[in-house]
Tab-separated table of C-alpha atoms and ligand atoms in Angstrom:
chain	number	residue	atom	x	y	z
A	75	ARG	CA	-53.785	-10.678	46.086
A	76	VAL	CA	-56.083	-11.748	43.306
A	77	THR	CA	-59.849	-11.834	43.528
A	78	ASP	CA	-60.843	-14.942	41.696
A	79	THR	CA	-64.557	-15.171	42.191
A	80	LEU	CA	-67.100	-12.851	43.720
A	81	ALA	CA	-70.610	-13.610	44.846
A	82	LYS	CA	-73.112	-13.971	42.056
A	83	GLU	CA	-76.125	-13.880	44.312
A	84	GLY	CA	-75.801	-10.492	46.005
A	85	PRO	CA	-74.308	-9.440	49.306
A	86	SER	CA	-75.844	-12.060	51.599
A	87	SER	CA	-74.810	-15.088	49.576
A	88	PRO	CA	-71.523	-16.875	50.234
A	89	SER	CA	-68.401	-16.187	48.225
A	90	TYR	CA	-64.792	-17.273	48.103
A	91	ASP	CA	-61.413	-15.808	47.533
A	92	TRP	CA	-57.816	-16.969	47.685
A	93	PHE	CA	-54.330	-15.789	48.479
A	94	GLN	CA	-50.883	-17.318	48.563
A	95	THR	CA	-47.439	-17.311	50.117
A	96	ASP	CA	-44.345	-19.090	48.793
A	97	SER	CA	-45.430	-22.390	50.211
A	98	VAL	CA	-49.209	-22.333	50.708
A	99	VAL	CA	-52.404	-21.379	48.941
A	100	THR	CA	-55.282	-20.379	51.200
A	101	ILE	CA	-58.846	-20.597	49.940
A	102	VAL	CA	-61.246	-18.557	52.061
A	103	ILE	CA	-64.978	-19.183	52.057
A	104	TYR	CA	-67.098	-16.367	53.433
A	105	THR	CA	-70.344	-17.987	54.544
A	106	LYS	CA	-71.734	-14.805	56.112
A	107	GLN	CA	-73.316	-16.992	58.795
A	108	LYS	CA	-72.399	-17.357	62.455
A	109	ASP	CA	-73.259	-20.968	63.259
A	110	ILE	CA	-70.504	-22.486	61.150
A	111	GLY	CA	-68.189	-25.188	62.494
A	112	LEU	CA	-65.632	-27.686	61.249
A	113	ASP	CA	-68.492	-30.055	60.413
A	114	SER	CA	-70.067	-27.456	58.101
A	115	VAL	CA	-67.543	-28.001	55.321
A	116	ILE	CA	-66.683	-31.156	53.397
A	117	ILE	CA	-63.514	-31.009	51.332
A	118	ASP	CA	-62.174	-33.485	48.799
A	119	HIS	CA	-59.356	-33.087	46.378
A	120	GLN	CA	-58.142	-35.587	43.879
A	121	ASP	CA	-55.330	-34.903	41.433
A	122	ASP	CA	-55.942	-31.293	40.421
A	123	SER	CA	-59.656	-31.148	41.218
A	124	PHE	CA	-60.632	-29.390	44.429
A	125	ARG	CA	-64.122	-29.554	45.902
A	126	ALA	CA	-65.428	-27.869	49.067
A	127	GLU	CA	-69.085	-28.145	49.957
A	128	THR	CA	-70.268	-25.874	52.743
A	129	ILE	CA	-73.587	-26.564	54.438
A	130	ILE	CA	-75.289	-23.307	55.316
A	131	LYS	CA	-78.655	-23.920	56.951
A	132	ASP	CA	-80.540	-26.053	54.402
A	133	TYR	CA	-78.345	-24.942	51.506
A	134	SER	CA	-75.164	-26.252	49.983
A	135	TYR	CA	-72.509	-23.859	48.683
A	136	LEU	CA	-69.980	-25.460	46.360
A	137	VAL	CA	-66.451	-24.399	45.505
A	138	HIS	CA	-65.246	-26.635	42.681
A	139	ILE	CA	-62.011	-25.832	40.933
A	140	GLY	CA	-59.454	-27.437	38.679
A	141	LEU	CA	-56.304	-26.212	40.449
A	142	SER	CA	-53.689	-24.580	38.227
A	143	HIS	CA	-50.750	-26.214	40.048
A	144	GLU	CA	-50.100	-29.321	42.113
A	145	VAL	CA	-50.646	-29.354	45.870
A	146	GLN	CA	-49.805	-31.934	48.531
A	147	GLU	CA	-52.417	-34.481	49.500
A	148	ASP	CA	-53.064	-33.242	53.035
A	149	PHE	CA	-54.245	-29.761	53.953
A	150	SER	CA	-55.604	-27.948	56.983
A	151	VAL	CA	-58.913	-26.279	57.702
A	152	ARG	CA	-59.729	-23.472	60.108
A	153	VAL	CA	-63.053	-21.934	60.942
A	154	VAL	CA	-63.373	-18.425	62.301
A	155	GLU	CA	-66.760	-18.969	63.875
A	156	ASN	CA	-67.766	-15.465	64.862
A	157	VAL	CA	-67.536	-14.252	61.267
A	158	GLY	CA	-68.392	-17.517	59.517
A	159	LYS	CA	-65.122	-17.679	57.623
A	160	ILE	CA	-63.577	-20.988	56.515
A	161	GLU	CA	-59.890	-21.110	55.594
A	162	ILE	CA	-58.481	-24.078	53.690
A	163	ILE	CA	-54.698	-24.096	53.597
A	164	LEU	CA	-53.234	-26.117	50.727
A	165	LYS	CA	-49.496	-26.853	50.587
A	166	LYS	CA	-47.861	-26.165	47.236
A	167	ARG	CA	-45.791	-28.935	45.739
A	168	GLU	CA	-43.462	-26.349	44.233
A	169	LYS	CA	-42.631	-22.923	45.556
A	170	THR	CA	-43.763	-21.027	42.495
A	171	SER	CA	-46.145	-18.120	42.382
A	172	TRP	CA	-49.589	-19.032	41.013
A	173	LYS	CA	-51.087	-16.565	38.518
A	174	CYS	CA	-54.561	-17.915	39.086
A	175	LEU	CA	-56.159	-20.452	41.415
A	176	GLY	CA	-57.417	-22.554	38.528
A	177	HIS	CA	-60.499	-22.931	36.389
A	178	PRO	CA	-64.089	-23.376	37.623
A	179	LEU	CA	-65.509	-26.890	37.412
A	180	GLU	CA	-69.164	-27.972	37.366
A	181	ASN	CA	-71.423	-25.925	39.689
A	182	ASP	CA	-68.528	-23.908	41.087
A	183	ASN	CA	-69.699	-20.998	43.264
A	184	SER	CA	-73.298	-22.227	43.333
A	185	LEU	CA	-75.714	-22.109	46.254
A	186	VAL	CA	-78.518	-24.664	45.988
A	187	PRO	CA	-80.988	-26.270	48.408
A	188	LYS	CA	-79.224	-29.253	49.986
A	189	LYS	CA	-82.056	-31.577	48.980
A	190	ASP	CA	-81.252	-30.849	45.317
A	191	THR	CA	-77.628	-31.935	45.523
A	192	GLY	CA	-76.528	-35.485	44.763
A	193	LEU	CA	-74.443	-37.484	47.219
A	194	TYR	CA	-70.685	-37.281	46.794
A	195	TYR	CA	-68.628	-40.357	47.679
A	196	ARG	CA	-64.968	-40.922	48.502
A	197	LYS	CA	-63.222	-44.271	48.956
A	198	CYS	CA	-62.343	-45.155	52.537
A	199	GLN	CA	-60.173	-47.954	53.775
A	200	LEU	CA	-61.427	-50.531	56.256
A	201	ILE	CA	-59.119	-50.263	59.276
A	202	SER	CA	-60.679	-52.666	61.762
A	203	LYS	CA	-63.677	-54.854	62.409
A	204	GLU	CA	-64.536	-56.019	65.898
A	205	GLU	CA	-67.306	-58.299	67.156
A	206	VAL	CA	-69.766	-56.584	69.475
A	207	THR	CA	-72.593	-59.143	69.667
A	208	HIS	CA	-73.221	-62.444	67.849
A	209	ASP	CA	-74.407	-60.529	64.753
A	210	THR	CA	-73.228	-56.922	65.164
A	211	LYS	CA	-69.748	-55.539	64.515
A	212	LEU	CA	-67.905	-52.273	65.072
A	213	PHE	CA	-66.356	-51.221	61.759
A	214	CYS	CA	-63.728	-48.502	61.533
A	215	VAL	CA	-62.976	-46.831	58.210
A	216	MET	CA	-60.367	-44.193	57.460
A	217	LEU	CA	-60.986	-41.146	55.300
A	218	PRO	CA	-58.332	-40.425	52.689
A	219	PRO	CA	-55.817	-37.704	53.671
A	220	SER	CA	-57.290	-35.599	50.864
A	221	THR	CA	-60.725	-35.458	52.538
A	222	HIS	CA	-62.037	-33.336	55.382
A	223	LEU	CA	-65.383	-34.624	56.624
A	224	GLN	CA	-66.983	-34.774	60.074
A	225	VAL	CA	-70.373	-36.400	60.435
A	226	PRO	CA	-72.571	-34.177	62.630
A	227	THR	CA	-74.213	-35.778	65.669
A	228	GLY	CA	-77.535	-37.362	64.662
A	229	GLN	CA	-76.688	-37.635	60.962
A	230	HIS	CA	-75.947	-40.656	58.784
A	231	VAL	CA	-73.938	-41.415	55.653
A	232	TYR	CA	-74.409	-43.921	52.848
A	233	LEU	CA	-72.002	-46.775	52.261
A	234	LYS	CA	-71.610	-48.008	48.695
A	235	LEU	CA	-70.194	-51.271	47.374
A	236	THR	CA	-70.282	-52.765	43.901
A	237	ILE	CA	-71.858	-56.194	44.232
A	238	THR	CA	-71.768	-58.422	41.135
A	239	GLY	CA	-71.500	-55.387	38.910
A	240	THR	CA	-74.247	-53.351	40.576
A	241	GLU	CA	-73.709	-50.441	42.940
A	242	ILE	CA	-75.560	-51.023	46.213
A	243	VAL	CA	-76.027	-48.183	48.679
A	244	LYS	CA	-77.350	-48.332	52.274
A	245	PRO	CA	-77.503	-45.718	55.065
A	246	TYR	CA	-75.541	-46.122	58.335
A	247	THR	CA	-75.171	-43.869	61.371
A	248	PRO	CA	-71.612	-43.260	62.616
A	249	VAL	CA	-70.993	-43.767	66.332
A	250	SER	CA	-68.161	-42.867	68.704
A	251	ASN	CA	-65.680	-45.714	69.166
A	252	SER	CA	-66.884	-46.163	72.730
A	253	LEU	CA	-69.360	-44.722	75.230
A	254	LEU	CA	-66.683	-44.444	77.853
A	255	SER	CA	-63.766	-42.656	76.202
A	256	GLU	CA	-63.718	-38.912	76.455
A	257	PHE	CA	-66.062	-37.437	73.857
A	258	LYS	CA	-64.086	-35.112	71.606
A	259	GLU	CA	-66.325	-34.435	68.654
A	260	PRO	CA	-66.820	-32.010	67.086
A	261	VAL	CA	-63.821	-30.322	68.696
A	262	LEU	CA	-61.087	-32.570	67.358
A	263	PRO	CA	-60.015	-31.389	63.902
A	264	ASN	CA	-58.676	-33.725	61.218
A	265	ASN	CA	-60.384	-36.736	62.704
A	266	LYS	CA	-59.831	-39.348	60.036
A	267	TYR	CA	-61.704	-42.299	61.526
A	268	ILE	CA	-65.400	-43.101	61.249
A	269	TYR	CA	-66.919	-45.892	63.343
A	270	PHE	CA	-70.091	-47.848	62.578
A	271	LEU	CA	-72.049	-50.452	64.523
A	272	ILE	CA	-73.524	-52.683	61.842
A	273	LYS	CA	-75.700	-55.750	62.176
A	274	ILE	CA	-74.970	-58.459	59.623
A	275	TYR	CA	-78.124	-60.081	58.202
A	276	PRO	CA	-77.073	-63.444	56.704
A	277	THR	CA	-79.695	-63.150	53.938
A	278	GLY	CA	-79.295	-59.402	53.514
A	279	LEU	CA	-78.165	-57.785	50.289
A	280	PHE	CA	-75.484	-55.409	51.587
A	281	THR	CA	-74.249	-56.425	55.041
A	282	PRO	CA	-72.820	-59.877	54.124
A	283	GLU	CA	-70.718	-58.180	51.414
A	284	LEU	CA	-69.559	-55.534	53.857
A	285	ASP	CA	-68.656	-58.277	56.311
A	286	HIS	CA	-66.566	-60.000	53.627
A	287	LEU	CA	-64.293	-56.979	53.197
A	288	GLN	CA	-60.723	-57.530	54.369
A	289	ILE	CA	-58.785	-54.996	56.407
A	290	GLY	CA	-57.298	-52.593	53.838
A	291	ASP	CA	-60.179	-52.992	51.371
A	292	PHE	CA	-62.179	-49.945	50.293
A	293	VAL	CA	-65.786	-48.887	50.732
A	294	SER	CA	-67.265	-45.650	49.403
A	295	VAL	CA	-68.653	-43.266	52.023
A	296	SER	CA	-71.039	-40.425	51.159
A	297	SER	CA	-71.283	-36.959	52.636
A	298	PRO	CA	-73.554	-36.740	55.695
A	299	GLU	CA	-77.300	-36.368	55.574
A	300	GLY	CA	-80.139	-36.115	58.066
A	301	ASN	CA	-82.391	-33.621	59.761
A	302	PHE	CA	-81.335	-33.855	63.400
A	303	LYS	CA	-79.713	-30.672	64.705
A	304	VAL	CA	-77.748	-30.506	67.951
A	305	SER	CA	-79.439	-27.161	68.574
A	306	LYS	CA	-82.421	-29.312	69.662
A	307	LEU	CA	-80.350	-30.254	72.701
A	308	GLN	CA	-79.651	-26.684	73.809
A	309	GLU	CA	-81.156	-25.810	77.214
A	310	LEU	CA	-82.392	-29.374	77.522
A	311	GLU	CA	-83.104	-30.742	80.999
A	312	ASP	CA	-84.486	-34.226	80.294
A	313	LEU	CA	-83.434	-36.390	77.371
A	314	PHE	CA	-85.256	-39.669	76.739
A	315	LEU	CA	-83.926	-42.138	74.186
A	316	LEU	CA	-86.065	-44.980	72.846
A	317	ALA	CA	-83.983	-47.376	70.771
A	318	ALA	CA	-84.692	-50.808	69.290
A	319	GLY	CA	-81.934	-53.044	67.911
A	320	THR	CA	-79.476	-51.095	65.752
A	321	GLY	CA	-81.798	-48.097	66.228
A	322	PHE	CA	-79.372	-47.542	69.102
A	323	THR	CA	-76.755	-46.099	66.689
A	324	PRO	CA	-78.001	-42.479	66.469
A	325	MET	CA	-78.318	-42.432	70.258
A	326	VAL	CA	-74.584	-42.999	70.806
A	327	LYS	CA	-73.333	-39.580	69.734
A	328	ILE	CA	-76.456	-37.805	70.992
A	329	LEU	CA	-75.882	-39.313	74.418
A	330	ASN	CA	-72.206	-38.365	74.458
A	331	TYR	CA	-72.920	-34.889	73.130
A	332	ALA	CA	-75.653	-34.186	75.670
A	333	LEU	CA	-73.598	-35.403	78.646
A	334	THR	CA	-70.570	-33.399	77.500
A	335	TYR	CA	-71.940	-30.135	76.162
A	336	ILE	CA	-75.339	-29.471	77.800
A	337	PRO	CA	-74.691	-28.015	81.254
A	338	CYS	CA	-78.317	-27.751	82.352
A	339	LEU	CA	-79.029	-31.393	81.532
A	340	ARG	CA	-80.403	-33.233	84.561
A	341	LYS	CA	-81.270	-36.644	83.203
A	342	VAL	CA	-80.633	-38.859	80.176
A	343	LYS	CA	-82.628	-42.084	80.117
A	344	LEU	CA	-82.279	-44.801	77.511
A	345	MET	CA	-84.900	-47.497	77.067
A	346	PHE	CA	-83.271	-50.113	74.876
A	347	PHE	CA	-85.517	-52.737	73.207
A	348	ASN	CA	-84.007	-55.998	71.996
A	349	LYS	CA	-85.110	-59.531	71.352
A	350	THR	CA	-82.725	-61.273	73.786
A	351	GLU	CA	-79.877	-60.396	76.148
A	352	ASP	CA	-77.389	-61.558	73.514
A	353	ASP	CA	-78.651	-58.884	71.145
A	354	ILE	CA	-77.893	-55.939	73.445
A	355	ILE	CA	-75.180	-53.772	71.901
A	356	TRP	CA	-72.576	-52.395	74.345
A	357	ARG	CA	-74.488	-53.594	77.416
A	358	SER	CA	-71.552	-53.453	79.796
A	359	GLN	CA	-70.483	-50.031	78.508
A	360	LEU	CA	-74.014	-48.739	79.074
A	361	GLU	CA	-74.049	-50.147	82.598
A	362	LYS	CA	-70.625	-48.685	83.347
A	363	LEU	CA	-71.691	-45.294	82.038
A	364	ALA	CA	-74.811	-45.375	84.216
A	365	PHE	CA	-72.600	-46.170	87.206
A	366	ARG	CA	-70.072	-43.479	86.348
A	367	ASP	CA	-72.510	-40.678	85.463
A	368	LYS	CA	-75.460	-40.289	87.792
A	369	ARG	CA	-77.378	-38.327	85.158
A	370	PHE	CA	-77.571	-41.393	82.912
A	371	ASP	CA	-79.905	-44.387	83.359
A	372	VAL	CA	-80.492	-47.353	81.088
A	373	GLU	CA	-83.320	-49.876	81.032
A	374	PHE	CA	-83.343	-52.962	78.851
A	375	VAL	CA	-86.609	-54.378	77.531
A	376	LEU	CA	-86.608	-57.787	75.852
A	377	SER	CA	-89.244	-59.047	73.422
A	378	ALA	CA	-88.060	-62.690	73.452
A	379	PRO	CA	-86.252	-63.190	76.780
A	380	THR	CA	-85.196	-66.502	78.249
A	381	SER	CA	-87.071	-67.627	81.371
A	382	ASP	CA	-84.342	-66.336	83.707
A	383	TRP	CA	-84.717	-62.684	82.627
A	384	ASN	CA	-85.893	-60.551	85.563
A	385	GLY	CA	-86.058	-57.250	83.708
A	386	LYS	CA	-88.744	-55.596	81.632
A	387	GLN	CA	-90.369	-57.518	78.776
A	388	GLY	CA	-92.511	-56.987	75.723
A	389	HIS	CA	-92.835	-54.478	72.895
A	390	ILE	CA	-93.117	-50.709	73.237
A	391	SER	CA	-96.352	-50.023	75.161
A	392	PRO	CA	-98.246	-47.277	77.053
A	393	ALA	CA	-97.406	-48.915	80.382
A	394	LEU	CA	-93.660	-49.017	79.660
A	395	LEU	CA	-93.597	-45.441	78.355
A	396	SER	CA	-95.700	-43.631	80.940
A	397	ASP	CA	-93.532	-44.976	83.722
A	398	PHE	CA	-90.250	-44.300	81.892
A	399	LEU	CA	-91.010	-40.767	80.676
A	400	LYS	CA	-91.302	-39.051	84.034
A	401	ALA	CA	-89.481	-35.726	83.809
A	402	SER	CA	-87.053	-34.819	86.575
A	403	LEU	CA	-89.047	-31.630	87.293
A	404	ASP	CA	-92.399	-30.201	86.273
A	405	LYS	CA	-92.153	-28.049	83.137
A	406	SER	CA	-88.599	-29.141	82.372
A	407	LYS	CA	-87.451	-28.934	78.779
A	408	VAL	CA	-87.747	-32.429	77.310
A	409	LEU	CA	-86.658	-34.184	74.117
A	410	ILE	CA	-87.525	-37.764	73.192
A	411	CYS	CA	-85.518	-39.445	70.424
A	412	ILE	CA	-86.815	-42.654	68.900
A	413	CYS	CA	-85.243	-45.075	66.411
A	414	GLY	CA	-85.647	-48.710	65.410
A	415	PRO	CA	-87.611	-50.913	62.997
A	416	THR	CA	-90.325	-48.864	61.243
A	417	PRO	CA	-93.298	-50.477	63.092
A	418	PHE	CA	-91.529	-49.800	66.413
A	419	THR	CA	-90.909	-46.145	65.585
A	420	GLU	CA	-94.426	-45.587	64.224
A	421	GLU	CA	-96.047	-47.196	67.250
A	422	GLY	CA	-93.759	-45.214	69.565
A	423	ILE	CA	-94.649	-41.882	67.960
A	424	ARG	CA	-98.353	-42.703	68.220
A	425	LEU	CA	-98.008	-43.555	71.915
A	426	LEU	CA	-95.992	-40.390	72.597
A	427	HIS	CA	-98.719	-38.258	71.026
A	428	ASP	CA	-101.282	-40.083	73.189
A	429	LEU	CA	-99.166	-39.137	76.203
A	430	ASN	CA	-99.459	-35.473	75.086
A	431	PHE	CA	-95.875	-34.879	74.032
A	432	SER	CA	-95.720	-32.230	71.325
A	433	LYS	CA	-94.057	-32.569	67.904
A	434	ASP	CA	-91.183	-30.363	69.085
A	435	GLU	CA	-90.505	-32.726	71.957
A	436	ILE	CA	-90.120	-35.780	69.687
A	437	HIS	CA	-87.420	-36.559	67.158
A	438	SER	CA	-87.819	-39.748	65.169
A	439	PHE	CA	-85.070	-41.239	63.018
A	440	THR	CA	-86.547	-42.733	59.886
A	441	ALA	CA	-85.421	-43.660	56.390
B	695	LIG	P1	-81.607	-56.355	53.432
B	695	LIG	O1	-81.361	-57.024	52.136
B	695	LIG	O2	-82.235	-55.029	53.415
B	695	LIG	O3	-82.395	-57.322	54.404
B	695	LIG	C1	-82.551	-57.054	55.827
B	695	LIG	C2	-83.313	-58.198	56.480
B	695	LIG	O4	-84.622	-58.244	55.957
B	695	LIG	C3	-82.692	-59.569	56.209
B	695	LIG	O5	-82.901	-60.375	57.337
B	695	LIG	C4	-83.471	-60.056	55.040
B	695	LIG	O6	-83.491	-61.449	54.986
B	695	LIG	C5	-84.842	-59.500	55.338
B	695	LIG	N1	-85.608	-59.221	54.132
B	695	LIG	C6	-85.205	-58.575	53.029
B	695	LIG	N2	-86.197	-58.463	52.142
B	695	LIG	C7	-87.269	-59.062	52.712
B	695	LIG	C8	-88.598	-59.290	52.310
B	695	LIG	N3	-89.034	-58.876	51.116
B	695	LIG	N4	-89.419	-59.926	53.163
B	695	LIG	C9	-89.004	-60.341	54.373
B	695	LIG	N5	-87.752	-60.171	54.792
B	695	LIG	C10	-86.904	-59.536	53.983
B	695	LIG	N6	-78.128	-50.570	60.293
B	695	LIG	C11	-77.074	-50.842	61.107
B	695	LIG	O7	-76.751	-52.014	61.333
B	695	LIG	N7	-76.354	-49.820	61.676
B	695	LIG	C12	-76.656	-48.516	61.455
B	695	LIG	O8	-75.966	-47.620	61.973
B	695	LIG	C13	-77.770	-48.199	60.601
B	695	LIG	N8	-78.109	-46.910	60.339
B	695	LIG	C14	-79.203	-46.656	59.544
B	695	LIG	C15	-79.552	-45.325	59.284
B	695	LIG	C16	-80.679	-45.042	58.525
B	695	LIG	C17	-81.051	-43.606	58.249
B	695	LIG	C18	-81.454	-46.106	58.016
B	695	LIG	C19	-82.683	-45.810	57.211
B	695	LIG	C20	-81.079	-47.414	58.223
B	695	LIG	C21	-79.952	-47.710	58.981
B	695	LIG	N9	-79.540	-49.017	59.179
B	695	LIG	C22	-78.488	-49.277	60.026
B	695	LIG	C23	-80.127	-50.151	58.415
B	695	LIG	C24	-79.302	-50.369	57.114
B	695	LIG	O9	-79.436	-49.244	56.265
B	695	LIG	C25	-79.773	-51.598	56.309
B	695	LIG	O10	-81.150	-51.537	56.128
B	695	LIG	C26	-79.375	-52.898	56.971
B	695	LIG	O11	-77.968	-52.952	57.148
B	695	LIG	C27	-79.816	-54.114	56.160
B	695	LIG	O12	-79.212	-54.092	54.917
B	695	LIG	P2	-78.972	-55.417	54.029
B	695	LIG	O13	-78.898	-54.966	52.610
B	695	LIG	O14	-77.856	-56.215	54.562
B	695	LIG	O15	-80.263	-56.266	54.294
B	696	LIG	P1	-84.670	-56.384	65.824
B	696	LIG	O1	-85.408	-57.180	64.812
B	696	LIG	O2	-83.539	-57.036	66.548
B	696	LIG	O3	-85.732	-55.820	66.873
B	696	LIG	C1	-85.348	-55.071	68.003
B	696	LIG	C2	-86.597	-54.721	68.802
B	696	LIG	O4	-87.466	-53.892	68.031
B	696	LIG	C3	-87.465	-55.895	69.195
B	696	LIG	O5	-86.971	-56.567	70.327
B	696	LIG	C4	-88.786	-55.214	69.467
B	696	LIG	O6	-88.835	-54.645	70.767
B	696	LIG	C5	-88.787	-54.076	68.459
B	696	LIG	N1	-89.643	-54.441	67.332
B	696	LIG	C6	-89.309	-55.186	66.264
B	696	LIG	N2	-90.346	-55.310	65.450
B	696	LIG	C7	-91.380	-54.649	66.022
B	696	LIG	C8	-92.733	-54.423	65.664
B	696	LIG	N3	-93.232	-54.932	64.547
B	696	LIG	N4	-93.492	-53.660	66.495
B	696	LIG	C9	-92.990	-53.152	67.628
B	696	LIG	N5	-91.714	-53.345	68.014
B	696	LIG	C10	-90.928	-54.080	67.229
B	696	LIG	O7	-84.139	-55.030	65.179
B	696	LIG	P2	-82.917	-54.820	64.192
B	696	LIG	O8	-82.785	-55.985	63.269
B	696	LIG	O9	-81.714	-54.405	64.965
B	696	LIG	O10	-83.409	-53.605	63.295
B	696	LIG	C11	-83.174	-52.290	63.620
B	696	LIG	C12	-83.931	-51.383	62.665
B	696	LIG	O11	-83.578	-50.037	62.959
B	696	LIG	C13	-83.676	-51.619	61.191
B	696	LIG	O12	-84.910	-51.670	60.545
B	696	LIG	C14	-82.907	-50.385	60.762
B	696	LIG	O13	-83.200	-50.011	59.433
B	696	LIG	C15	-83.419	-49.343	61.726
B	696	LIG	N6	-82.459	-48.245	61.921
B	696	LIG	C16	-82.856	-47.026	61.486
B	696	LIG	C17	-82.015	-45.948	61.624
B	696	LIG	C18	-82.483	-44.588	61.151
B	696	LIG	O14	-83.529	-44.469	60.582
B	696	LIG	N7	-81.740	-43.529	61.335
B	696	LIG	C19	-80.766	-46.113	62.223
B	696	LIG	C20	-80.390	-47.373	62.662
B	696	LIG	C21	-81.249	-48.452	62.502
C-alpha cells in the first residue's frame, strides 16, 4: 500500500489515497463529512487523465492525476455514507503492478470555494428527441462511459454548442423522463441518461441549433450548479410549486423527490401558468399523477386562453395565490418553489412576502 498524497490543509480537510490488486486500482477520497452521496462526486477520465471533483458543502475538492498506466473506460463508484468515504474502482488494462498512481495535474488535491471553480464540460451524445408540445421537446443525452455525474434535484447544468465558430452556453434543468415512472434518483448508480424539456424559440440563439442536432450528434454538458438543496424538503408537510412555462422544469424532480422520500408530506400543489392549453407541458401526466396520488393537486392558469376555457385565467395575482396557498394544517411546515420568466418570478416573490411567507419558506429559481 502506497500513500500517494496526504492532506495539505490539516486534519479536517479532505484527502485521498489509493491501493491496488492485480486487476483494479481503487482511489479513495476521504471527505470527512457525513452527508455525502453518489451525486457529491463528478468523475471524468480521458486517455490517462483522471479527474474527480467532490462537492463538500460549498467547496469543491479536486483529485486530478495523470495516471501512470492505462485503465478501461468504465469504472465503478461506491460511497460509504456514514464515514464520507468515496471509492472509485478503475479496471487495469494490464495486470501489472503500479509503482505509483501517476503524477499530479493542475489543482490536484485542492479545496476551493465552489463559486471559484470554472465549469467542466464533457461531450454527450444525443440519444432521442421527442415532441411534448408544439414548441417543447424532451431531449435525452447520454454521458460517456468515462463519466460519473448525477445532477442533484433542483440543480441545472449548462449546454454548450459551437455556433458559427463561437461557443454558446445556456443553462437547462434536467428532469426525470416521466412523472409517472417510478422515481429512482438518486438511488440508481451509473445512470447514464440525462433528460431535458426544452422550448425551441424560432428566433433564439441556442435552441434552434440544439433542435438541429441529429441523433448521435454531440453536445457538451457541464457539471451541475445551483443553490437548491433537498434538505429544504426534510420534514416538509406542504409543498407549493408555482411554475410558468418552462419554469416547470425544476419542479419535476422536486415533485418526484418529495412524493417519494418525504414521509410526513401531506400535500403537493402545483399552480402551472401558461399562455394557452397547447403550451401546457405534460398535462395528461400531471392529471394522471393527481388521480393516482391523492397528495398531489394541479391547477392550470392560462394568460391567453381560448373562449372555451373554463379554468383559471390571468397572470400571477394576490387572488390566485391566497386561495391556492392554504396549508393543510395550521403551523404546518411549508415550502413554496417558484420559477418562470423573470417578471413572473419577481412578482410572485413580492406577492408571497405580502402574504407573510418568510424567506425560508420561499425558494426562487433564477438565473
Ligand atoms: P434567446 O436567444 O435567448 O431568445 C429567447 C427568446 O427571446 C426568443 O423568442 C427571442 O426571439 C427573444 N429575444 C431575444 N433577445 C431579445 C431582445 N433583445 N428583445 C426581445 N426579445 C428577444 N429553458 C428550457 O426550455 N428548459 C429548461 O430546463 C431551462 N432551464 C433553465 C435553467 C436556468 C437556471 C435558466 C436561467 C434558464 C433556463 N432555461 C430553460 C432557459 C434557457 O437557458 C434559455 O434562456 C432558452 O432556451 C432560450 O435560449 P435561446 O438562446 O434559444 O433564445
Ligand atoms: P411563456 O412566455 O410561455 O409564459 C408562461 C407564463 O408566464 C405566462 O402564461 C404568464 O402567466 C407568465 N408570464 C409571462 N410573462 C409575464 C410577466 N411579464 N409578468 C407576469 N407573468 C408573466 O414562458 P416561457 O417562454 O416558457 O419562459 C419560461 C421562462 O422560465 C424563461 O424565461 C426561462 O429562462 C425561465 N426558466 C428559468 C429557470 C431557472 O431559473 N432555473 C428554469 C427554467 C426556465
